[in-house]
Amino acid sequence: MTLDWSVVWDNRWRLIAGAEMTILLTAITMMLALPGGLILALLRLSPLRAVRSATTWFVEFFRATPLILQIYWMFYVLPAAFDIRLSEFATALLGLTLNVSSFNSETFRAGIQSIRPGQWNAGLALGMSKPQVMRKIILPQATVRVLPALASTWVSLFKDTSLVSIIAVADLSYVALKIRSETYRVLEVLTAMAALYCLMGYPQAKLVDWLHRRLKVTE
Amino acid sequence: MDIDVSPLILNWQFILTGLGFTISLSLLSIILGAAIGIFGGVARTYGGPLLDTIVGVYVDLVRSIPVLAILVWTYFAFPLVIGESLTPFTGGVLALGVHLGAYITETIRAGLTSVRPGQMRAALALGMSRTQAIRTIILPQAVIRMLPPLGSLIVIAVKDSAIASVIAVPELLRQSQVLAGKTFRPFEIYTSAMLIYFLICYPTARMIDRIYRNLAPLGAS
Amino acid sequence: MSIRTETPTRPRIGSDAAPILSFDNVCKRYGSLDALAGVTFQVNRGEVVCLIGPSGSGKSTLLRCANALESIDSGRVLMDGRDVHDRRTDARNLRRRMGMVFQNFELFPHLTVLRNVAVGPTTVLRMPAAGAAARAMELLRKVGLGDKAAQYPAALSGGQQQRVAIARALAMQPDVMLFDEPTSALDPETIGEVLSVMKRLADEGMTMVVVTHEMDFAKRVGNWIVVFDHGKVVEQGPPRQVFEEPTIQRTRDFLSHLGWHGESLAASDLLVPAPSGSYEHRTSD
């Protein structure tokens, strides 16, 4: 077996562009999924039973089905059944955002619930309204607690963006698989693809470990 | 919008085959992952610095690479390394098992280190060897304590098995794609597939929660 | 500080003249801390030796060195004439013959009470499950917990857990029992039931090494008292001597700190007399 690594070097700009798309997707998705998750978490605390249970099922459904299938569903079903036509990029973003928002909502819910009820009472006793207590007392405390979990979700998301390659969004996976089929240098290109992910993912994973150690539940 | 379920009814066997592959692919990758994870977790905790480092590199590597990349590498590139081709199913089990194994390794390790040292002392004081103590005393407690994260990993394993569709394992998602392409009824087919996954994953998660609630005191030394 | 180096003559309890466990100038360091700074004493067959002294004075560390749960830096520990810390010694073989009871019980939470007692015989001695279970049941009855056999440890009170732990150690039919502050983690109301089980054990002639803060127990049940301070044995002797006429100021300080003023024990009756024939403790409830 002869290896020819020049194929990786020759295609470096395409690979870098793919990696940029991967990072861009991760960043935009997270930017949308943070408020998305927060909204879902608050809806689950709604006084209206119907709202609570609808949100719960929405979240559980997205958490208990494969992301890759969710992306396929958006890609094929939205235009065919509902006549909603989105670009590949928008479809990818929609799928990732709904999925990650669901996971984030669980993180936020756990964070909000981890604050002792005494904090609510203390805030209300000062004459604050419930939304004020939520905004000024509960959320700032919950933020610190949820940070490690959000960081873990970030790393999962970074890797999960690879799944959008199946609907031809030109992320790192898509580009690498394309170069593979053009050049037939399977081993070189796929190893380079894994290595590039590793190069970007490893520091993130270590950062998450550090965050987990650093922010280990402080009362 | 009109809904036509006839493609599903006409092709129920085709979908059932997919479901069978999804289940067997998930189960085998869980078994492989559990074997790797138990060995890896014990090795990292009790195996000395060298083993800890080696297994640590494996864990870090896998944790920073998407499962899709691991799947395509295992199925397309790995055969070139070993000079032997793999069936999609074998490649899928291998890739998903190795991927899952890294996460189980870390979970088992966290469980083992959380059992307080007195338990090991008590087991050794009875005359047990370290191996006996780990197997009969420490590991069972670690697994009980870690049931919630291990349960999430089982659900993740089922969901990740869908990614094996990209290497053409004829599992539920792959079969759905084929069917959707043939019948032009993506809504009915993909939605049904989604429901089937949900009906596997959601009850599994709830069941593990329930088992944990019943067992939790047994892991609290 | 004057340290009496010669060992006072001690009453012979067992028929065997040779010590079953002896510590010879045992030293152990944790970093810059001298956990044990040359500890020497002996345990004869049939004796109850109580180790007393302030917290952190090295008593528990010494106990763990006795069955090689901790290594030592210098000196020797001999069990029945065999060097416990010698590389060629199979520590596991020696540990089987030394039952150990821990401050925090350390019952195995995932096993039933019966399996806790039987797990040693089945895994270490390769005893058939049925035989081990029968032995375990017999021991549980002896400590008065036959009715708890099917429970899990979490359902038991501290005192009950500690009695199970004693049964677990006894199931290996040890030659020596090592007790590491067996009542320190207990609620006051359950201390008595554990001490009475221990007293019955002593009455049966079991050789025991007991690290304890229960001075009444040490005085009434102990044959030999060893006083620790800062990793050293500062005094040892029969209970009457150590408690009534301690020769060392440190011992006096320690005892008075515990509220002990050398009065006769006749009046104080912390130990509940156990009924004959079993270790069963009559609980008030």
PDB file of N, CA, C and O in Angstrom, chain C residues 143-182:
ATOM      1  N   VAL C 143     -24.821 -12.450  66.581  1.00  0.00           N
ATOM      2  CA  VAL C 143     -24.782 -11.022  66.884  1.00  0.00           C
ATOM      3  C   VAL C 143     -26.183 -10.451  66.981  1.00  0.00           C
ATOM      4  O   VAL C 143     -26.370  -9.235  67.030  1.00  0.00           O
ATOM      5  N   GLY C 144     -27.177 -11.327  66.985  1.00  0.00           N
ATOM      6  CA  GLY C 144     -28.547 -10.907  67.222  1.00  0.00           C
ATOM      7  C   GLY C 144     -29.237 -10.305  66.026  1.00  0.00           C
ATOM      8  O   GLY C 144     -30.157  -9.509  66.174  1.00  0.00           O
ATOM      9  N   LEU C 145     -28.798 -10.649  64.818  1.00  0.00           N
ATOM     10  CA  LEU C 145     -29.375 -10.029  63.634  1.00  0.00           C
ATOM     11  C   LEU C 145     -29.863 -11.055  62.625  1.00  0.00           C
ATOM     12  O   LEU C 145     -29.919 -10.782  61.421  1.00  0.00           O
ATOM     13  N   GLY C 146     -30.222 -12.234  63.123  1.00  0.00           N
ATOM     14  CA  GLY C 146     -30.707 -13.279  62.226  1.00  0.00           C
ATOM     15  C   GLY C 146     -31.885 -12.820  61.381  1.00  0.00           C
ATOM     16  O   GLY C 146     -32.018 -13.204  60.215  1.00  0.00           O
ATOM     17  N   ASP C 147     -32.713 -11.940  61.945  1.00  0.00           N
ATOM     18  CA  ASP C 147     -33.909 -11.502  61.211  1.00  0.00           C
ATOM     19  C   ASP C 147     -33.601 -10.460  60.151  1.00  0.00           C
ATOM     20  O   ASP C 147     -34.477 -10.090  59.379  1.00  0.00           O
ATOM     21  N   LYS C 148     -32.371  -9.967  60.100  1.00  0.00           N
ATOM     22  CA  LYS C 148     -32.032  -8.924  59.121  1.00  0.00           C
ATOM     23  C   LYS C 148     -31.304  -9.496  57.907  1.00  0.00           C
ATOM     24  O   LYS C 148     -30.857  -8.736  57.043  1.00  0.00           O
ATOM     25  N   ALA C 149     -31.174 -10.817  57.846  1.00  0.00           N
ATOM     26  CA  ALA C 149     -30.315 -11.436  56.822  1.00  0.00           C
ATOM     27  C   ALA C 149     -30.643 -10.980  55.406  1.00  0.00           C
ATOM     28  O   ALA C 149     -29.742 -10.778  54.596  1.00  0.00           O
ATOM     29  N   ALA C 150     -31.923 -10.788  55.111  1.00  0.00           N
ATOM     30  CA  ALA C 150     -32.308 -10.481  53.729  1.00  0.00           C
ATOM     31  C   ALA C 150     -32.289  -8.991  53.430  1.00  0.00           C
ATOM     32  O   ALA C 150     -32.482  -8.582  52.287  1.00  0.00           O
ATOM     33  N   GLN C 151     -32.051  -8.174  54.456  1.00  0.00           N
ATOM     34  CA  GLN C 151     -32.051  -6.723  54.254  1.00  0.00           C
ATOM     35  C   GLN C 151     -30.758  -6.262  53.585  1.00  0.00           C
ATOM     36  O   GLN C 151     -29.768  -6.978  53.572  1.00  0.00           O
ATOM     37  N   TYR C 152     -30.799  -5.035  53.076  1.00  0.00           N
ATOM     38  CA  TYR C 152     -29.568  -4.403  52.613  1.00  0.00           C
ATOM     39  C   TYR C 152     -29.043  -3.489  53.723  1.00  0.00           C
ATOM     40  O   TYR C 152     -29.828  -2.988  54.538  1.00  0.00           O
ATOM     41  N   PRO C 153     -27.735  -3.273  53.778  1.00  0.00           N
ATOM     42  CA  PRO C 153     -27.150  -2.508  54.882  1.00  0.00           C
ATOM     43  C   PRO C 153     -27.815  -1.161  55.115  1.00  0.00           C
ATOM     44  O   PRO C 153     -27.955  -0.726  56.261  1.00  0.00           O
ATOM     45  N   ALA C 154     -28.246  -0.500  54.031  1.00  0.00           N
ATOM     46  CA  ALA C 154     -28.817   0.841  54.176  1.00  0.00           C
ATOM     47  C   ALA C 154     -30.031   0.846  55.100  1.00  0.00           C
ATOM     48  O   ALA C 154     -30.381   1.876  55.669  1.00  0.00           O
ATOM     49  N   ALA C 155     -30.692  -0.328  55.254  1.00  0.00           N
ATOM     50  CA  ALA C 155     -31.903  -0.385  56.069  1.00  0.00           C
ATOM     51  C   ALA C 155     -31.589  -0.572  57.549  1.00  0.00           C
ATOM     52  O   ALA C 155     -32.491  -0.585  58.374  1.00  0.00           O
ATOM     53  N   LEU C 156     -30.317  -0.726  57.892  1.00  0.00           N
ATOM     54  CA  LEU C 156     -29.933  -1.024  59.271  1.00  0.00           C
ATOM     55  C   LEU C 156     -29.425   0.216  59.993  1.00  0.00           C
ATOM     56  O   LEU C 156     -28.882   1.129  59.383  1.00  0.00           O
ATOM     57  N   SER C 157     -29.576   0.211  61.321  1.00  0.00           N
ATOM     58  CA  SER C 157     -28.996   1.298  62.115  1.00  0.00           C
ATOM     59  C   SER C 157     -27.474   1.123  62.170  1.00  0.00           C
ATOM     60  O   SER C 157     -26.954   0.063  61.816  1.00  0.00           O
ATOM     61  N   GLY C 158     -26.792   2.149  62.615  1.00  0.00           N
ATOM     62  CA  GLY C 158     -25.336   2.078  62.690  1.00  0.00           C
ATOM     63  C   GLY C 158     -24.859   0.919  63.549  1.00  0.00           C
ATOM     64  O   GLY C 158     -23.962   0.169  63.172  1.00  0.00           O
ATOM     65  N   GLY C 159     -25.493   0.769  64.704  1.00  0.00           N
ATOM     66  CA  GLY C 159     -25.095  -0.313  65.607  1.00  0.00           C
ATOM     67  C   GLY C 159     -25.299  -1.683  64.979  1.00  0.00           C
ATOM     68  O   GLY C 159     -24.451  -2.569  65.098  1.00  0.00           O
ATOM     69  N   GLN C 160     -26.433  -1.813  64.255  1.00  0.00           N
ATOM     70  CA  GLN C 160     -26.681  -3.088  63.584  1.00  0.00           C
ATOM     71  C   GLN C 160     -25.667  -3.334  62.478  1.00  0.00           C
ATOM     72  O   GLN C 160     -25.154  -4.448  62.325  1.00  0.00           O
ATOM     73  N   GLN C 161     -25.359  -2.271  61.732  1.00  0.00           N
ATOM     74  CA  GLN C 161     -24.366  -2.429  60.660  1.00  0.00           C
ATOM     75  C   GLN C 161     -23.024  -2.879  61.225  1.00  0.00           C
ATOM     76  O   GLN C 161     -22.346  -3.731  60.668  1.00  0.00           O
ATOM     77  N   GLN C 162     -22.661  -2.285  62.375  1.00  0.00           N
ATOM     78  CA  GLN C 162     -21.364  -2.647  62.927  1.00  0.00           C
ATOM     79  C   GLN C 162     -21.367  -4.093  63.427  1.00  0.00           C
ATOM     80  O   GLN C 162     -20.363  -4.787  63.329  1.00  0.00           O
ATOM     81  N   ARG C 163     -22.512  -4.564  63.943  1.00  0.00           N
ATOM     82  CA  ARG C 163     -22.571  -5.961  64.363  1.00  0.00           C
ATOM     83  C   ARG C 163     -22.459  -6.894  63.157  1.00  0.00           C
ATOM     84  O   ARG C 163     -21.835  -7.943  63.231  1.00  0.00           O
ATOM     85  N   VAL C 164     -23.082  -6.477  62.021  1.00  0.00           N
ATOM     86  CA  VAL C 164     -22.921  -7.271  60.794  1.00  0.00           C
ATOM     87  C   VAL C 164     -21.446  -7.292  60.390  1.00  0.00           C
ATOM     88  O   VAL C 164     -20.901  -8.329  59.997  1.00  0.00           O
ATOM     89  N   ALA C 165     -20.800  -6.136  60.508  1.00  0.00           N
ATOM     90  CA  ALA C 165     -19.385  -6.056  60.121  1.00  0.00           C
ATOM     91  C   ALA C 165     -18.538  -6.999  60.986  1.00  0.00           C
ATOM     92  O   ALA C 165     -17.589  -7.621  60.502  1.00  0.00           O
ATOM     93  N   ILE C 166     -18.907  -7.115  62.261  1.00  0.00           N
ATOM     94  CA  ILE C 166     -18.177  -8.036  63.131  1.00  0.00           C
ATOM     95  C   ILE C 166     -18.420  -9.475  62.668  1.00  0.00           C
ATOM     96  O   ILE C 166     -17.483 -10.278  62.538  1.00  0.00           O
ATOM     97  N   ALA C 167     -19.675  -9.788  62.352  1.00  0.00           N
ATOM     98  CA  ALA C 167     -19.991 -11.135  61.855  1.00  0.00           C
ATOM     99  C   ALA C 167     -19.235 -11.417  60.560  1.00  0.00           C
ATOM    100  O   ALA C 167     -18.731 -12.520  60.345  1.00  0.00           O
ATOM    101  N   ARG C 168     -19.149 -10.383  59.684  1.00  0.00           N
ATOM    102  CA  ARG C 168     -18.440 -10.559  58.422  1.00  0.00           C
ATOM    103  C   ARG C 168     -16.979 -10.940  58.659  1.00  0.00           C
ATOM    104  O   ARG C 168     -16.433 -11.818  57.996  1.00  0.00           O
ATOM    105  N   ALA C 169     -16.354 -10.256  59.631  1.00  0.00           N
ATOM    106  CA  ALA C 169     -14.958 -10.560  59.931  1.00  0.00           C
ATOM    107  C   ALA C 169     -14.838 -11.952  60.562  1.00  0.00           C
ATOM    108  O   ALA C 169     -13.921 -12.722  60.247  1.00  0.00           O
ATOM    109  N   LEU C 170     -15.782 -12.299  61.419  1.00  0.00           N
ATOM    110  CA  LEU C 170     -15.726 -13.604  62.092  1.00  0.00           C
ATOM    111  C   LEU C 170     -15.912 -14.761  61.111  1.00  0.00           C
ATOM    112  O   LEU C 170     -15.436 -15.864  61.349  1.00  0.00           O
ATOM    113  N   ALA C 171     -16.622 -14.480  60.004  1.00  0.00           N
ATOM    114  CA  ALA C 171     -16.906 -15.550  59.043  1.00  0.00           C
ATOM    115  C   ALA C 171     -15.636 -16.160  58.464  1.00  0.00           C
ATOM    116  O   ALA C 171     -15.645 -17.286  57.985  1.00  0.00           O
ATOM    117  N   MET C 172     -14.544 -15.418  58.506  1.00  0.00           N
ATOM    118  CA  MET C 172     -13.272 -15.947  58.005  1.00  0.00           C
ATOM    119  C   MET C 172     -12.558 -16.767  59.069  1.00  0.00           C
ATOM    120  O   MET C 172     -11.448 -17.228  58.852  1.00  0.00           O
ATOM    121  N   GLN C 173     -13.189 -16.927  60.226  1.00  0.00           N
ATOM    122  CA  GLN C 173     -12.611 -17.646  61.358  1.00  0.00           C
ATOM    123  C   GLN C 173     -11.181 -17.191  61.656  1.00  0.00           C
ATOM    124  O   GLN C 173     -10.237 -17.979  61.618  1.00  0.00           O
ATOM    125  N   PRO C 174     -11.063 -15.898  61.970  1.00  0.00           N
ATOM    126  CA  PRO C 174      -9.730 -15.328  62.144  1.00  0.00           C
ATOM    127  C   PRO C 174      -9.107 -15.723  63.481  1.00  0.00           C
ATOM    128  O   PRO C 174      -9.818 -16.129  64.407  1.00  0.00           O
ATOM    129  N   ASP C 175      -7.799 -15.594  63.556  1.00  0.00           N
ATOM    130  CA  ASP C 175      -7.094 -15.834  64.818  1.00  0.00           C
ATOM    131  C   ASP C 175      -7.070 -14.562  65.661  1.00  0.00           C
ATOM    132  O   ASP C 175      -6.956 -14.631  66.875  1.00  0.00           O
ATOM    133  N   VAL C 176      -7.109 -13.425  64.980  1.00  0.00           N
ATOM    134  CA  VAL C 176      -7.049 -12.147  65.674  1.00  0.00           C
ATOM    135  C   VAL C 176      -8.139 -11.247  65.091  1.00  0.00           C
ATOM    136  O   VAL C 176      -8.412 -11.298  63.891  1.00  0.00           O
ATOM    137  N   MET C 177      -8.749 -10.444  65.952  1.00  0.00           N
ATOM    138  CA  MET C 177      -9.690  -9.447  65.451  1.00  0.00           C
ATOM    139  C   MET C 177      -9.109  -8.056  65.687  1.00  0.00           C
ATOM    140  O   MET C 177      -8.681  -7.737  66.798  1.00  0.00           O
ATOM    141  N   LEU C 178      -9.113  -7.232  64.625  1.00  0.00           N
ATOM    142  CA  LEU C 178      -8.624  -5.858  64.744  1.00  0.00           C
ATOM    143  C   LEU C 178      -9.832  -4.924  64.688  1.00  0.00           C
ATOM    144  O   LEU C 178     -10.613  -4.975  63.744  1.00  0.00           O
ATOM    145  N   PHE C 179     -10.005  -4.106  65.710  1.00  0.00           N
ATOM    146  CA  PHE C 179     -11.130  -3.170  65.743  1.00  0.00           C
ATOM    147  C   PHE C 179     -10.599  -1.753  65.647  1.00  0.00           C
ATOM    148  O   PHE C 179      -9.834  -1.319  66.502  1.00  0.00           O
ATOM    149  N   ASP C 180     -11.010  -1.020  64.595  1.00  0.00           N
ATOM    150  CA  ASP C 180     -10.534   0.347  64.413  1.00  0.00           C
ATOM    151  C   ASP C 180     -11.637   1.328  64.824  1.00  0.00           C
ATOM    152  O   ASP C 180     -12.516   1.643  64.032  1.00  0.00           O
ATOM    153  N   GLU C 181     -11.596   1.777  66.057  1.00  0.00           N
ATOM    154  CA  GLU C 181     -12.620   2.678  66.603  1.00  0.00           C
ATOM    155  C   GLU C 181     -14.031   2.221  66.225  1.00  0.00           C
ATOM    156  O   GLU C 181     -14.771   2.971  65.572  1.00  0.00           O
ATOM    157  N   PRO C 182     -14.414   1.040  66.639  1.00  0.00           N
ATOM    158  CA  PRO C 182     -15.662   0.454  66.147  1.00  0.00           C
ATOM    159  C   PRO C 182     -16.918   1.197  66.583  1.00  0.00           C
ATOM    160  O   PRO C 182     -17.967   1.009  65.984  1.00  0.00           O
TER     161      PRO C 182
END
